[in-house]
Amino acid sequence: MSIAFTFPGQGSQAVGMGRDLADAFPEARDVFQEVDDALEQKLSKVMWEGPDDELTLTANAQPALMAVSIAAMRVMEKGGFSLKDKVSYVAGHSLGEYSALCAAGMFSLADTARLLRIRGNAMQAAVPVGQGAMAAIIGLEAGDVEDVCAAAGKNGVCQIANDNGGGQLVVSGARSAVEAATTLASEKGAKRAIMLPVSAPFHSALMQPAADAMREALADVKKTAPVVPVVANVTVSPLNDPEEIAERLVEQVTGRVRWRETVLWFGESEINALYEIGSGKVLSGLARRINRDLSAVPVNTPADIEAVMAALG
């Protein structure tokens, strides 16, 4: 059986995440402590005790989600699991691409935490609050939503930010343009077209200042070739070269997260099973809707890890 590991993105966070791993495994506790030390913040306290609005802040949610993913990985590795020997590819949804790269050894844990803090702060600061927006479009195909964005674009930037599959797309850009897109999508037959409660227009051209910040940050960080290829969000292609991966990470800030295509690519590449490493089960649900022939398994509790270790050896 050929498998891939996937790593969740923003929206999968929840107060309490990772606490059961920390309670059960010293190697998980070590991960959370290392992230706290790298950020000079007791992020683990926010993760386990909240409040929810503080955890949801982009600058906190991004390193927090990564920490849970890597804690699960470290527990598995302590039990003898080898990513290099057992897994064909890794991929992550938006910030999850950093988790995937940390798991595959391209970035150290501390550097990944710091990169995601920079990324979260830069994305938040790129556009004044209220000027940008995002909306979910349910029930239209990607081509139809591209047409909607083109029509709404006369009001400002409007583009597909996430193609999540299962008829679920997210558009992002200037608030007036995104609001126009929801109206146009409804007229085109969308089942739902709803504004999202987010603080910035992520994965749109308006994020260019954040992309510039990440180019600078990634240029300065130590990079090692990942032990397995990462399937990049923006190209849906497997990459091994650290400098090329870094360039794709810069592009990802303003580019589309092509998750539907990524899952389809896995199926075409003879992957049989996807294991979602970290908080929640969003990616597993999406995978089942995109390709019912793929097994999709969330891995975030001690029981999940025990089951995966037994299945994969």
PDB file of C-alpha atoms in Angstrom, residues 1-310:
ATOM      1  CA  MET A   1       0.000   0.000   0.000  1.00  0.00           C
ATOM      2  CA  SER A   2       1.278   3.469  -0.934  1.00  0.00           C
ATOM      3  CA  ILE A   3       0.399   6.226   1.515  1.00  0.00           C
ATOM      4  CA  ALA A   4       0.706   9.991   1.914  1.00  0.00           C
ATOM      5  CA  PHE A   5       0.596  12.092   5.050  1.00  0.00           C
ATOM      6  CA  THR A   6      -1.412  15.327   4.982  1.00  0.00           C
ATOM      7  CA  PHE A   7      -1.327  18.170   7.482  1.00  0.00           C
ATOM      8  CA  PRO A   8      -4.292  20.418   8.347  1.00  0.00           C
ATOM      9  CA  GLY A   9      -4.596  24.160   7.907  1.00  0.00           C
ATOM     10  CA  GLN A  10      -6.273  27.039   9.678  1.00  0.00           C
ATOM     11  CA  GLY A  11      -9.812  26.270  10.751  1.00  0.00           C
ATOM     12  CA  SER A  12      -8.856  22.907  12.287  1.00  0.00           C
ATOM     13  CA  GLN A  13      -7.825  24.494  15.592  1.00  0.00           C
ATOM     14  CA  ALA A  14      -9.831  23.881  18.768  1.00  0.00           C
ATOM     15  CA  VAL A  15      -9.165  24.694  22.416  1.00  0.00           C
ATOM     16  CA  GLY A  16      -7.738  21.580  24.038  1.00  0.00           C
ATOM     17  CA  MET A  17      -6.014  20.270  20.935  1.00  0.00           C
ATOM     18  CA  GLY A  18      -2.884  18.260  21.648  1.00  0.00           C
ATOM     19  CA  ARG A  19      -3.500  18.088  25.392  1.00  0.00           C
ATOM     20  CA  ASP A  20      -4.126  14.327  25.363  1.00  0.00           C
ATOM     21  CA  LEU A  21      -0.853  13.813  23.486  1.00  0.00           C
ATOM     22  CA  ALA A  22       1.042  15.924  26.015  1.00  0.00           C
ATOM     23  CA  ASP A  23      -0.549  14.060  28.908  1.00  0.00           C
ATOM     24  CA  ALA A  24       0.337  10.663  27.452  1.00  0.00           C
ATOM     25  CA  PHE A  25       3.757  11.135  25.843  1.00  0.00           C
ATOM     26  CA  PRO A  26       6.885  12.984  27.031  1.00  0.00           C
ATOM     27  CA  GLU A  27       8.060  13.446  23.421  1.00  0.00           C
ATOM     28  CA  ALA A  28       4.834  15.349  22.691  1.00  0.00           C
ATOM     29  CA  ARG A  29       5.364  17.532  25.759  1.00  0.00           C
ATOM     30  CA  ASP A  30       8.863  18.264  24.491  1.00  0.00           C
ATOM     31  CA  VAL A  31       7.445  19.511  21.174  1.00  0.00           C
ATOM     32  CA  PHE A  32       5.035  21.927  22.849  1.00  0.00           C
ATOM     33  CA  GLN A  33       7.794  23.180  25.151  1.00  0.00           C
ATOM     34  CA  GLU A  34      10.159  23.735  22.225  1.00  0.00           C
ATOM     35  CA  VAL A  35       7.515  25.753  20.366  1.00  0.00           C
ATOM     36  CA  ASP A  36       6.808  27.805  23.501  1.00  0.00           C
ATOM     37  CA  ASP A  37      10.534  28.508  23.864  1.00  0.00           C
ATOM     38  CA  ALA A  38      10.993  29.388  20.181  1.00  0.00           C
ATOM     39  CA  LEU A  39       8.126  31.895  20.288  1.00  0.00           C
ATOM     40  CA  GLU A  40       8.920  33.154  23.802  1.00  0.00           C
ATOM     41  CA  GLN A  41       5.238  32.658  24.578  1.00  0.00           C
ATOM     42  CA  LYS A  42       3.261  30.057  26.510  1.00  0.00           C
ATOM     43  CA  LEU A  43       1.365  29.099  23.360  1.00  0.00           C
ATOM     44  CA  SER A  44       0.554  25.676  24.814  1.00  0.00           C
ATOM     45  CA  LYS A  45      -1.496  27.353  27.554  1.00  0.00           C
ATOM     46  CA  VAL A  46      -3.554  29.170  24.917  1.00  0.00           C
ATOM     47  CA  MET A  47      -3.965  25.903  23.009  1.00  0.00           C
ATOM     48  CA  TRP A  48      -5.217  23.972  26.024  1.00  0.00           C
ATOM     49  CA  GLU A  49      -7.101  26.616  27.984  1.00  0.00           C
ATOM     50  CA  GLY A  50      -8.090  29.239  25.420  1.00  0.00           C
ATOM     51  CA  PRO A  51      -9.786  31.581  25.145  1.00  0.00           C
ATOM     52  CA  ASP A  52     -10.938  30.545  21.697  1.00  0.00           C
ATOM     53  CA  ASP A  53     -10.623  34.029  20.196  1.00  0.00           C
ATOM     54  CA  GLU A  54      -6.961  34.165  21.222  1.00  0.00           C
ATOM     55  CA  LEU A  55      -6.211  30.730  19.765  1.00  0.00           C
ATOM     56  CA  THR A  56      -7.997  31.691  16.541  1.00  0.00           C
ATOM     57  CA  LEU A  57      -5.697  34.681  15.966  1.00  0.00           C
ATOM     58  CA  THR A  58      -3.736  33.868  12.823  1.00  0.00           C
ATOM     59  CA  ALA A  59      -0.384  34.381  14.515  1.00  0.00           C
ATOM     60  CA  ASN A  60      -1.318  31.817  17.193  1.00  0.00           C
ATOM     61  CA  ALA A  61      -3.381  29.310  15.201  1.00  0.00           C
ATOM     62  CA  GLN A  62      -0.677  28.680  12.617  1.00  0.00           C
ATOM     63  CA  PRO A  63       2.182  27.590  14.926  1.00  0.00           C
ATOM     64  CA  ALA A  64      -0.296  25.883  17.256  1.00  0.00           C
ATOM     65  CA  LEU A  65      -1.664  23.622  14.530  1.00  0.00           C
ATOM     66  CA  MET A  66       1.852  22.811  13.391  1.00  0.00           C
ATOM     67  CA  ALA A  67       2.843  21.908  16.963  1.00  0.00           C
ATOM     68  CA  VAL A  68       0.044  19.347  17.282  1.00  0.00           C
ATOM     69  CA  SER A  69       0.984  17.762  13.961  1.00  0.00           C
ATOM     70  CA  ILE A  70       4.648  17.483  14.883  1.00  0.00           C
ATOM     71  CA  ALA A  71       3.815  16.196  18.373  1.00  0.00           C
ATOM     72  CA  ALA A  72       1.882  13.333  16.765  1.00  0.00           C
ATOM     73  CA  MET A  73       4.787  12.697  14.381  1.00  0.00           C
ATOM     74  CA  ARG A  74       7.336  12.604  17.208  1.00  0.00           C
ATOM     75  CA  VAL A  75       5.230  10.100  19.146  1.00  0.00           C
ATOM     76  CA  MET A  76       5.069   7.852  16.098  1.00  0.00           C
ATOM     77  CA  GLU A  77       8.794   8.213  15.468  1.00  0.00           C
ATOM     78  CA  LYS A  78       9.558   7.337  19.094  1.00  0.00           C
ATOM     79  CA  GLY A  79       7.583   4.153  18.492  1.00  0.00           C
ATOM     80  CA  GLY A  80       9.823   3.268  15.554  1.00  0.00           C
ATOM     81  CA  PHE A  81       7.884   4.756  12.657  1.00  0.00           C
ATOM     82  CA  SER A  82       9.975   6.048   9.748  1.00  0.00           C
ATOM     83  CA  LEU A  83       8.454   8.655   7.450  1.00  0.00           C
ATOM     84  CA  LYS A  84      11.178   8.027   4.879  1.00  0.00           C
ATOM     85  CA  ASP A  85      10.519   4.272   4.772  1.00  0.00           C
ATOM     86  CA  LYS A  86       6.714   4.229   4.999  1.00  0.00           C
ATOM     87  CA  VAL A  87       5.383   7.362   3.272  1.00  0.00           C
ATOM     88  CA  SER A  88       5.549   8.274  -0.419  1.00  0.00           C
ATOM     89  CA  TYR A  89       4.568  11.968  -0.180  1.00  0.00           C
ATOM     90  CA  VAL A  90       3.596  14.679   2.271  1.00  0.00           C
ATOM     91  CA  ALA A  91       1.320  17.663   1.668  1.00  0.00           C
ATOM     92  CA  GLY A  92      -0.333  20.300   3.801  1.00  0.00           C
ATOM     93  CA  HIS A  93      -3.241  22.691   3.427  1.00  0.00           C
ATOM     94  CA  SER A  94      -1.835  26.239   3.422  1.00  0.00           C
ATOM     95  CA  LEU A  95       0.067  26.545   6.740  1.00  0.00           C
ATOM     96  CA  GLY A  96      -0.009  22.740   6.840  1.00  0.00           C
ATOM     97  CA  GLU A  97       2.613  22.752   4.107  1.00  0.00           C
ATOM     98  CA  TYR A  98       5.045  24.061   6.730  1.00  0.00           C
ATOM     99  CA  SER A  99       4.010  21.242   9.090  1.00  0.00           C
ATOM    100  CA  ALA A 100       4.627  18.750   6.287  1.00  0.00           C
ATOM    101  CA  LEU A 101       8.067  20.191   5.625  1.00  0.00           C
ATOM    102  CA  CYS A 102       8.970  20.155   9.314  1.00  0.00           C
ATOM    103  CA  ALA A 103       7.852  16.518   9.533  1.00  0.00           C
ATOM    104  CA  ALA A 104      10.005  15.726   6.484  1.00  0.00           C
ATOM    105  CA  GLY A 105      13.042  17.460   7.962  1.00  0.00           C
ATOM    106  CA  MET A 106      13.341  20.531   5.722  1.00  0.00           C
ATOM    107  CA  PHE A 107      12.931  22.939   8.652  1.00  0.00           C
ATOM    108  CA  SER A 108      13.703  22.467  12.337  1.00  0.00           C
ATOM    109  CA  LEU A 109      10.767  22.623  14.728  1.00  0.00           C
ATOM    110  CA  ALA A 110      11.890  25.926  16.253  1.00  0.00           C
ATOM    111  CA  ASP A 111      12.442  27.506  12.849  1.00  0.00           C
ATOM    112  CA  THR A 112       9.039  26.296  11.628  1.00  0.00           C
ATOM    113  CA  ALA A 113       7.332  27.860  14.639  1.00  0.00           C
ATOM    114  CA  ARG A 114       9.111  31.166  14.045  1.00  0.00           C
ATOM    115  CA  LEU A 115       8.347  31.100  10.300  1.00  0.00           C
ATOM    116  CA  LEU A 116       4.654  30.571  10.999  1.00  0.00           C
ATOM    117  CA  ARG A 117       4.593  33.379  13.549  1.00  0.00           C
ATOM    118  CA  ILE A 118       6.156  35.695  10.946  1.00  0.00           C
ATOM    119  CA  ARG A 119       3.690  34.416   8.341  1.00  0.00           C
ATOM    120  CA  GLY A 120       0.670  34.898  10.575  1.00  0.00           C
ATOM    121  CA  ASN A 121       1.663  38.405  11.612  1.00  0.00           C
ATOM    122  CA  ALA A 122       2.551  39.403   8.043  1.00  0.00           C
ATOM    123  CA  MET A 123      -0.717  38.088   6.622  1.00  0.00           C
ATOM    124  CA  GLN A 124      -2.682  39.924   9.284  1.00  0.00           C
ATOM    125  CA  ALA A 125      -0.810  43.172   8.676  1.00  0.00           C
ATOM    126  CA  ALA A 126      -0.912  43.082   4.868  1.00  0.00           C
ATOM    127  CA  VAL A 127      -4.394  44.607   4.530  1.00  0.00           C
ATOM    128  CA  PRO A 128      -6.160  46.993   6.938  1.00  0.00           C
ATOM    129  CA  VAL A 129      -8.972  45.283   8.839  1.00  0.00           C
ATOM    130  CA  GLY A 130     -12.256  45.653   6.990  1.00  0.00           C
ATOM    131  CA  GLN A 131     -10.806  46.230   3.532  1.00  0.00           C
ATOM    132  CA  GLY A 132     -10.440  42.568   2.612  1.00  0.00           C
ATOM    133  CA  ALA A 133     -12.790  39.613   2.881  1.00  0.00           C
ATOM    134  CA  MET A 134     -13.293  35.948   2.037  1.00  0.00           C
ATOM    135  CA  ALA A 135     -16.413  33.982   1.157  1.00  0.00           C
ATOM    136  CA  ALA A 136     -17.299  30.323   0.752  1.00  0.00           C
ATOM    137  CA  ILE A 137     -19.049  29.295  -2.452  1.00  0.00           C
ATOM    138  CA  ILE A 138     -20.808  25.936  -2.168  1.00  0.00           C
ATOM    139  CA  GLY A 139     -22.204  23.980  -5.082  1.00  0.00           C
ATOM    140  CA  LEU A 140     -20.387  25.441  -8.077  1.00  0.00           C
ATOM    141  CA  GLU A 141     -17.465  24.013 -10.039  1.00  0.00           C
ATOM    142  CA  ALA A 142     -14.121  25.808 -10.094  1.00  0.00           C
ATOM    143  CA  GLY A 143     -14.631  27.084 -13.660  1.00  0.00           C
ATOM    144  CA  ASP A 144     -17.930  28.697 -12.706  1.00  0.00           C
ATOM    145  CA  VAL A 145     -16.347  30.363  -9.686  1.00  0.00           C
ATOM    146  CA  GLU A 146     -13.509  31.660 -11.866  1.00  0.00           C
ATOM    147  CA  ASP A 147     -16.152  33.284 -14.069  1.00  0.00           C
ATOM    148  CA  VAL A 148     -17.762  34.798 -10.978  1.00  0.00           C
ATOM    149  CA  CYS A 149     -14.424  36.198  -9.812  1.00  0.00           C
ATOM    150  CA  ALA A 150     -13.737  37.680 -13.234  1.00  0.00           C
ATOM    151  CA  ALA A 151     -17.104  39.457 -13.207  1.00  0.00           C
ATOM    152  CA  ALA A 152     -16.703  40.642  -9.623  1.00  0.00           C
ATOM    153  CA  GLY A 153     -13.153  41.807 -10.336  1.00  0.00           C
ATOM    154  CA  LYS A 154     -14.324  45.179 -11.625  1.00  0.00           C
ATOM    155  CA  ASN A 155     -14.916  46.005  -7.949  1.00  0.00           C
ATOM    156  CA  GLY A 156     -11.350  45.092  -6.971  1.00  0.00           C
ATOM    157  CA  VAL A 157      -9.216  41.987  -6.450  1.00  0.00           C
ATOM    158  CA  CYS A 158     -11.267  38.782  -6.356  1.00  0.00           C
ATOM    159  CA  GLN A 159      -9.803  35.317  -6.849  1.00  0.00           C
ATOM    160  CA  ILE A 160     -10.169  31.709  -5.772  1.00  0.00           C
ATOM    161  CA  ALA A 161      -8.167  31.236  -2.590  1.00  0.00           C
ATOM    162  CA  ASN A 162      -8.966  27.593  -1.836  1.00  0.00           C
ATOM    163  CA  ASP A 163     -10.282  24.856  -4.106  1.00  0.00           C
ATOM    164  CA  ASN A 164     -11.155  22.377  -1.376  1.00  0.00           C
ATOM    165  CA  GLY A 165     -13.162  19.927  -3.450  1.00  0.00           C
ATOM    166  CA  GLY A 166     -16.638  18.571  -2.985  1.00  0.00           C
ATOM    167  CA  GLY A 167     -18.056  21.729  -4.558  1.00  0.00           C
ATOM    168  CA  GLN A 168     -16.472  23.880  -1.839  1.00  0.00           C
ATOM    169  CA  LEU A 169     -14.433  26.871  -2.961  1.00  0.00           C
ATOM    170  CA  VAL A 170     -13.314  29.991  -1.132  1.00  0.00           C
ATOM    171  CA  VAL A 171     -12.852  33.357  -2.815  1.00  0.00           C
ATOM    172  CA  SER A 172     -10.722  36.172  -1.438  1.00  0.00           C
ATOM    173  CA  GLY A 173      -9.928  39.799  -2.165  1.00  0.00           C
ATOM    174  CA  ALA A 174     -11.293  43.304  -1.713  1.00  0.00           C
ATOM    175  CA  ARG A 175     -14.452  43.316   0.398  1.00  0.00           C
ATOM    176  CA  SER A 176     -16.618  44.995  -2.238  1.00  0.00           C
ATOM    177  CA  ALA A 177     -15.504  42.493  -4.882  1.00  0.00           C
ATOM    178  CA  VAL A 178     -16.037  39.469  -2.630  1.00  0.00           C
ATOM    179  CA  GLU A 179     -19.477  40.703  -1.644  1.00  0.00           C
ATOM    180  CA  ALA A 180     -20.306  41.087  -5.339  1.00  0.00           C
ATOM    181  CA  ALA A 181     -19.029  37.555  -5.943  1.00  0.00           C
ATOM    182  CA  THR A 182     -21.449  36.084  -3.402  1.00  0.00           C
ATOM    183  CA  THR A 183     -24.371  37.726  -5.194  1.00  0.00           C
ATOM    184  CA  LEU A 184     -23.154  36.585  -8.603  1.00  0.00           C
ATOM    185  CA  ALA A 185     -22.519  33.046  -7.359  1.00  0.00           C
ATOM    186  CA  SER A 186     -26.046  32.807  -5.964  1.00  0.00           C
ATOM    187  CA  GLU A 187     -27.427  34.000  -9.286  1.00  0.00           C
ATOM    188  CA  LYS A 188     -25.322  31.337 -11.020  1.00  0.00           C
ATOM    189  CA  GLY A 189     -26.885  28.581  -8.923  1.00  0.00           C
ATOM    190  CA  ALA A 190     -24.618  28.182  -5.905  1.00  0.00           C
ATOM    191  CA  LYS A 191     -26.251  26.315  -3.033  1.00  0.00           C
ATOM    192  CA  ARG A 192     -24.677  28.752  -0.595  1.00  0.00           C
ATOM    193  CA  ALA A 193     -22.490  31.837  -0.907  1.00  0.00           C
ATOM    194  CA  ILE A 194     -21.537  33.158   2.508  1.00  0.00           C
ATOM    195  CA  MET A 195     -19.060  35.678   3.838  1.00  0.00           C
ATOM    196  CA  LEU A 196     -16.528  34.117   6.207  1.00  0.00           C
ATOM    197  CA  PRO A 197     -15.567  35.501   9.637  1.00  0.00           C
ATOM    198  CA  VAL A 198     -11.902  36.028   8.805  1.00  0.00           C
ATOM    199  CA  SER A 199      -9.681  38.993   9.466  1.00  0.00           C
ATOM    200  CA  ALA A 200      -7.846  39.249   6.138  1.00  0.00           C
ATOM    201  CA  PRO A 201      -8.107  38.223   2.443  1.00  0.00           C
ATOM    202  CA  PHE A 202      -5.738  35.243   2.596  1.00  0.00           C
ATOM    203  CA  HIS A 203      -4.356  33.686  -0.603  1.00  0.00           C
ATOM    204  CA  SER A 204      -5.104  36.712  -2.734  1.00  0.00           C
ATOM    205  CA  ALA A 205      -2.955  39.268  -4.531  1.00  0.00           C
ATOM    206  CA  LEU A 206      -3.606  41.655  -1.638  1.00  0.00           C
ATOM    207  CA  MET A 207      -1.265  39.456   0.445  1.00  0.00           C
ATOM    208  CA  GLN A 208       1.784  40.535  -1.564  1.00  0.00           C
ATOM    209  CA  PRO A 209       3.376  42.360   1.417  1.00  0.00           C
ATOM    210  CA  ALA A 210       3.165  39.099   3.369  1.00  0.00           C
ATOM    211  CA  ALA A 211       4.705  37.193   0.454  1.00  0.00           C
ATOM    212  CA  ASP A 212       7.596  39.662   0.471  1.00  0.00           C
ATOM    213  CA  ALA A 213       8.049  39.126   4.216  1.00  0.00           C
ATOM    214  CA  MET A 214       8.120  35.356   3.747  1.00  0.00           C
ATOM    215  CA  ARG A 215      10.650  35.586   0.930  1.00  0.00           C
ATOM    216  CA  GLU A 216      12.984  37.414   3.306  1.00  0.00           C
ATOM    217  CA  ALA A 217      12.329  35.031   6.203  1.00  0.00           C
ATOM    218  CA  LEU A 218      12.769  31.902   4.095  1.00  0.00           C
ATOM    219  CA  ALA A 219      16.014  33.210   2.614  1.00  0.00           C
ATOM    220  CA  ASP A 220      17.526  33.396   6.089  1.00  0.00           C
ATOM    221  CA  VAL A 221      16.424  30.026   7.496  1.00  0.00           C
ATOM    222  CA  LYS A 222      18.374  26.771   7.315  1.00  0.00           C
ATOM    223  CA  LYS A 223      16.845  24.378   4.772  1.00  0.00           C
ATOM    224  CA  THR A 224      17.526  20.664   4.276  1.00  0.00           C
ATOM    225  CA  ALA A 225      16.152  18.475   1.493  1.00  0.00           C
ATOM    226  CA  PRO A 226      12.984  16.754   2.773  1.00  0.00           C
ATOM    227  CA  VAL A 227      13.245  12.987   3.280  1.00  0.00           C
ATOM    228  CA  VAL A 228      10.119  12.513   1.119  1.00  0.00           C
ATOM    229  CA  PRO A 229       8.755  14.835  -1.585  1.00  0.00           C
ATOM    230  CA  VAL A 230       6.212  17.511  -0.693  1.00  0.00           C
ATOM    231  CA  VAL A 231       3.313  18.063  -3.081  1.00  0.00           C
ATOM    232  CA  ALA A 232       3.161  21.853  -3.317  1.00  0.00           C
ATOM    233  CA  ASN A 233      -0.144  23.703  -2.879  1.00  0.00           C
ATOM    234  CA  VAL A 234       0.373  26.038  -5.814  1.00  0.00           C
ATOM    235  CA  THR A 235       1.737  23.591  -8.408  1.00  0.00           C
ATOM    236  CA  VAL A 236       0.345  20.173  -7.341  1.00  0.00           C
ATOM    237  CA  SER A 237       3.748  18.710  -8.125  1.00  0.00           C
ATOM    238  CA  PRO A 238       6.160  16.732  -5.923  1.00  0.00           C
ATOM    239  CA  LEU A 239       9.225  18.736  -4.950  1.00  0.00           C
ATOM    240  CA  ASN A 240      12.529  17.832  -3.284  1.00  0.00           C
ATOM    241  CA  ASP A 241      14.731  20.864  -3.858  1.00  0.00           C
ATOM    242  CA  PRO A 242      14.707  23.148  -0.787  1.00  0.00           C
ATOM    243  CA  GLU A 243      15.133  26.389  -2.729  1.00  0.00           C
ATOM    244  CA  GLU A 244      12.337  25.545  -5.155  1.00  0.00           C
ATOM    245  CA  ILE A 245      10.085  24.574  -2.248  1.00  0.00           C
ATOM    246  CA  ALA A 246      10.840  27.899  -0.555  1.00  0.00           C
ATOM    247  CA  GLU A 247       9.885  29.753  -3.730  1.00  0.00           C
ATOM    248  CA  ARG A 248       6.587  27.883  -3.890  1.00  0.00           C
ATOM    249  CA  LEU A 249       5.948  28.776  -0.237  1.00  0.00           C
ATOM    250  CA  VAL A 250       6.323  32.446  -1.160  1.00  0.00           C
ATOM    251  CA  GLU A 251       3.909  32.025  -4.069  1.00  0.00           C
ATOM    252  CA  GLN A 252       1.475  30.206  -1.799  1.00  0.00           C
ATOM    253  CA  VAL A 253       0.812  33.366   0.230  1.00  0.00           C
ATOM    254  CA  THR A 254      -0.917  35.020  -2.739  1.00  0.00           C
ATOM    255  CA  GLY A 255      -1.791  31.877  -4.687  1.00  0.00           C
ATOM    256  CA  ARG A 256      -4.532  29.270  -4.730  1.00  0.00           C
ATOM    257  CA  VAL A 257      -4.495  26.277  -2.410  1.00  0.00           C
ATOM    258  CA  ARG A 258      -5.269  23.570  -4.969  1.00  0.00           C
ATOM    259  CA  TRP A 259      -6.406  20.888  -2.521  1.00  0.00           C
ATOM    260  CA  ARG A 260      -8.966  19.188  -4.766  1.00  0.00           C
ATOM    261  CA  GLU A 261      -6.325  18.744  -7.439  1.00  0.00           C
ATOM    262  CA  THR A 262      -3.834  17.521  -4.834  1.00  0.00           C
ATOM    263  CA  VAL A 263      -6.145  14.730  -3.682  1.00  0.00           C
ATOM    264  CA  LEU A 264      -6.895  13.780  -7.285  1.00  0.00           C
ATOM    265  CA  TRP A 265      -3.151  13.744  -7.997  1.00  0.00           C
ATOM    266  CA  PHE A 266      -2.617  11.322  -5.120  1.00  0.00           C
ATOM    267  CA  GLY A 267      -5.168   8.954  -6.634  1.00  0.00           C
ATOM    268  CA  GLU A 268      -3.530   9.203 -10.048  1.00  0.00           C
ATOM    269  CA  SER A 269      -0.149   8.519  -8.425  1.00  0.00           C
ATOM    270  CA  GLU A 270      -1.338   5.194  -6.977  1.00  0.00           C
ATOM    271  CA  ILE A 271      -1.672   6.427  -3.408  1.00  0.00           C
ATOM    272  CA  ASN A 272      -4.158   4.202  -1.564  1.00  0.00           C
ATOM    273  CA  ALA A 273      -4.476   5.997   1.763  1.00  0.00           C
ATOM    274  CA  LEU A 274      -4.142   9.477   3.213  1.00  0.00           C
ATOM    275  CA  TYR A 275      -3.365   9.957   6.887  1.00  0.00           C
ATOM    276  CA  GLU A 276      -4.224  13.407   8.268  1.00  0.00           C
ATOM    277  CA  ILE A 277      -1.684  14.160  10.991  1.00  0.00           C
ATOM    278  CA  GLY A 278      -2.815  16.748  13.537  1.00  0.00           C
ATOM    279  CA  SER A 279      -5.871  18.520  14.841  1.00  0.00           C
ATOM    280  CA  GLY A 280      -9.332  17.734  13.524  1.00  0.00           C
ATOM    281  CA  LYS A 281     -10.465  15.743  10.510  1.00  0.00           C
ATOM    282  CA  VAL A 282     -11.261  18.396   7.886  1.00  0.00           C
ATOM    283  CA  LEU A 283      -8.859  17.055   5.265  1.00  0.00           C
ATOM    284  CA  SER A 284     -10.051  13.483   5.735  1.00  0.00           C
ATOM    285  CA  GLY A 285     -13.621  14.569   5.098  1.00  0.00           C
ATOM    286  CA  LEU A 286     -12.625  16.501   1.992  1.00  0.00           C
ATOM    287  CA  ALA A 287     -10.605  13.567   0.658  1.00  0.00           C
ATOM    288  CA  ARG A 288     -13.563  11.208   0.954  1.00  0.00           C
ATOM    289  CA  ARG A 289     -15.729  13.601  -1.041  1.00  0.00           C
ATOM    290  CA  ILE A 290     -13.092  14.119  -3.731  1.00  0.00           C
ATOM    291  CA  ASN A 291     -12.043  10.491  -4.233  1.00  0.00           C
ATOM    292  CA  ARG A 292     -14.073   7.732  -2.588  1.00  0.00           C
ATOM    293  CA  ASP A 293     -11.473   5.152  -3.588  1.00  0.00           C
ATOM    294  CA  LEU A 294      -8.934   6.695  -1.202  1.00  0.00           C
ATOM    295  CA  SER A 295      -8.850   5.691   2.439  1.00  0.00           C
ATOM    296  CA  ALA A 296      -8.676   8.861   4.601  1.00  0.00           C
ATOM    297  CA  VAL A 297      -7.742   8.521   8.267  1.00  0.00           C
ATOM    298  CA  PRO A 298      -7.394  11.343  10.841  1.00  0.00           C
ATOM    299  CA  VAL A 299      -4.562  10.865  13.345  1.00  0.00           C
ATOM    300  CA  ASN A 300      -4.634  13.131  16.386  1.00  0.00           C
ATOM    301  CA  THR A 301      -5.292  11.103  19.569  1.00  0.00           C
ATOM    302  CA  PRO A 302      -3.240   8.473  21.393  1.00  0.00           C
ATOM    303  CA  ALA A 303      -5.740   5.847  20.211  1.00  0.00           C
ATOM    304  CA  ASP A 304      -5.400   7.048  16.612  1.00  0.00           C
ATOM    305  CA  ILE A 305      -1.623   6.785  16.815  1.00  0.00           C
ATOM    306  CA  GLU A 306      -1.816   3.285  18.286  1.00  0.00           C
ATOM    307  CA  ALA A 307      -4.102   2.206  15.440  1.00  0.00           C
ATOM    308  CA  VAL A 308      -1.867   3.718  12.760  1.00  0.00           C
ATOM    309  CA  MET A 309       1.262   2.178  14.221  1.00  0.00           C
ATOM    310  CA  ALA A 310      -0.437  -1.222  14.248  1.00  0.00           C
TER     311      ALA A 310
END
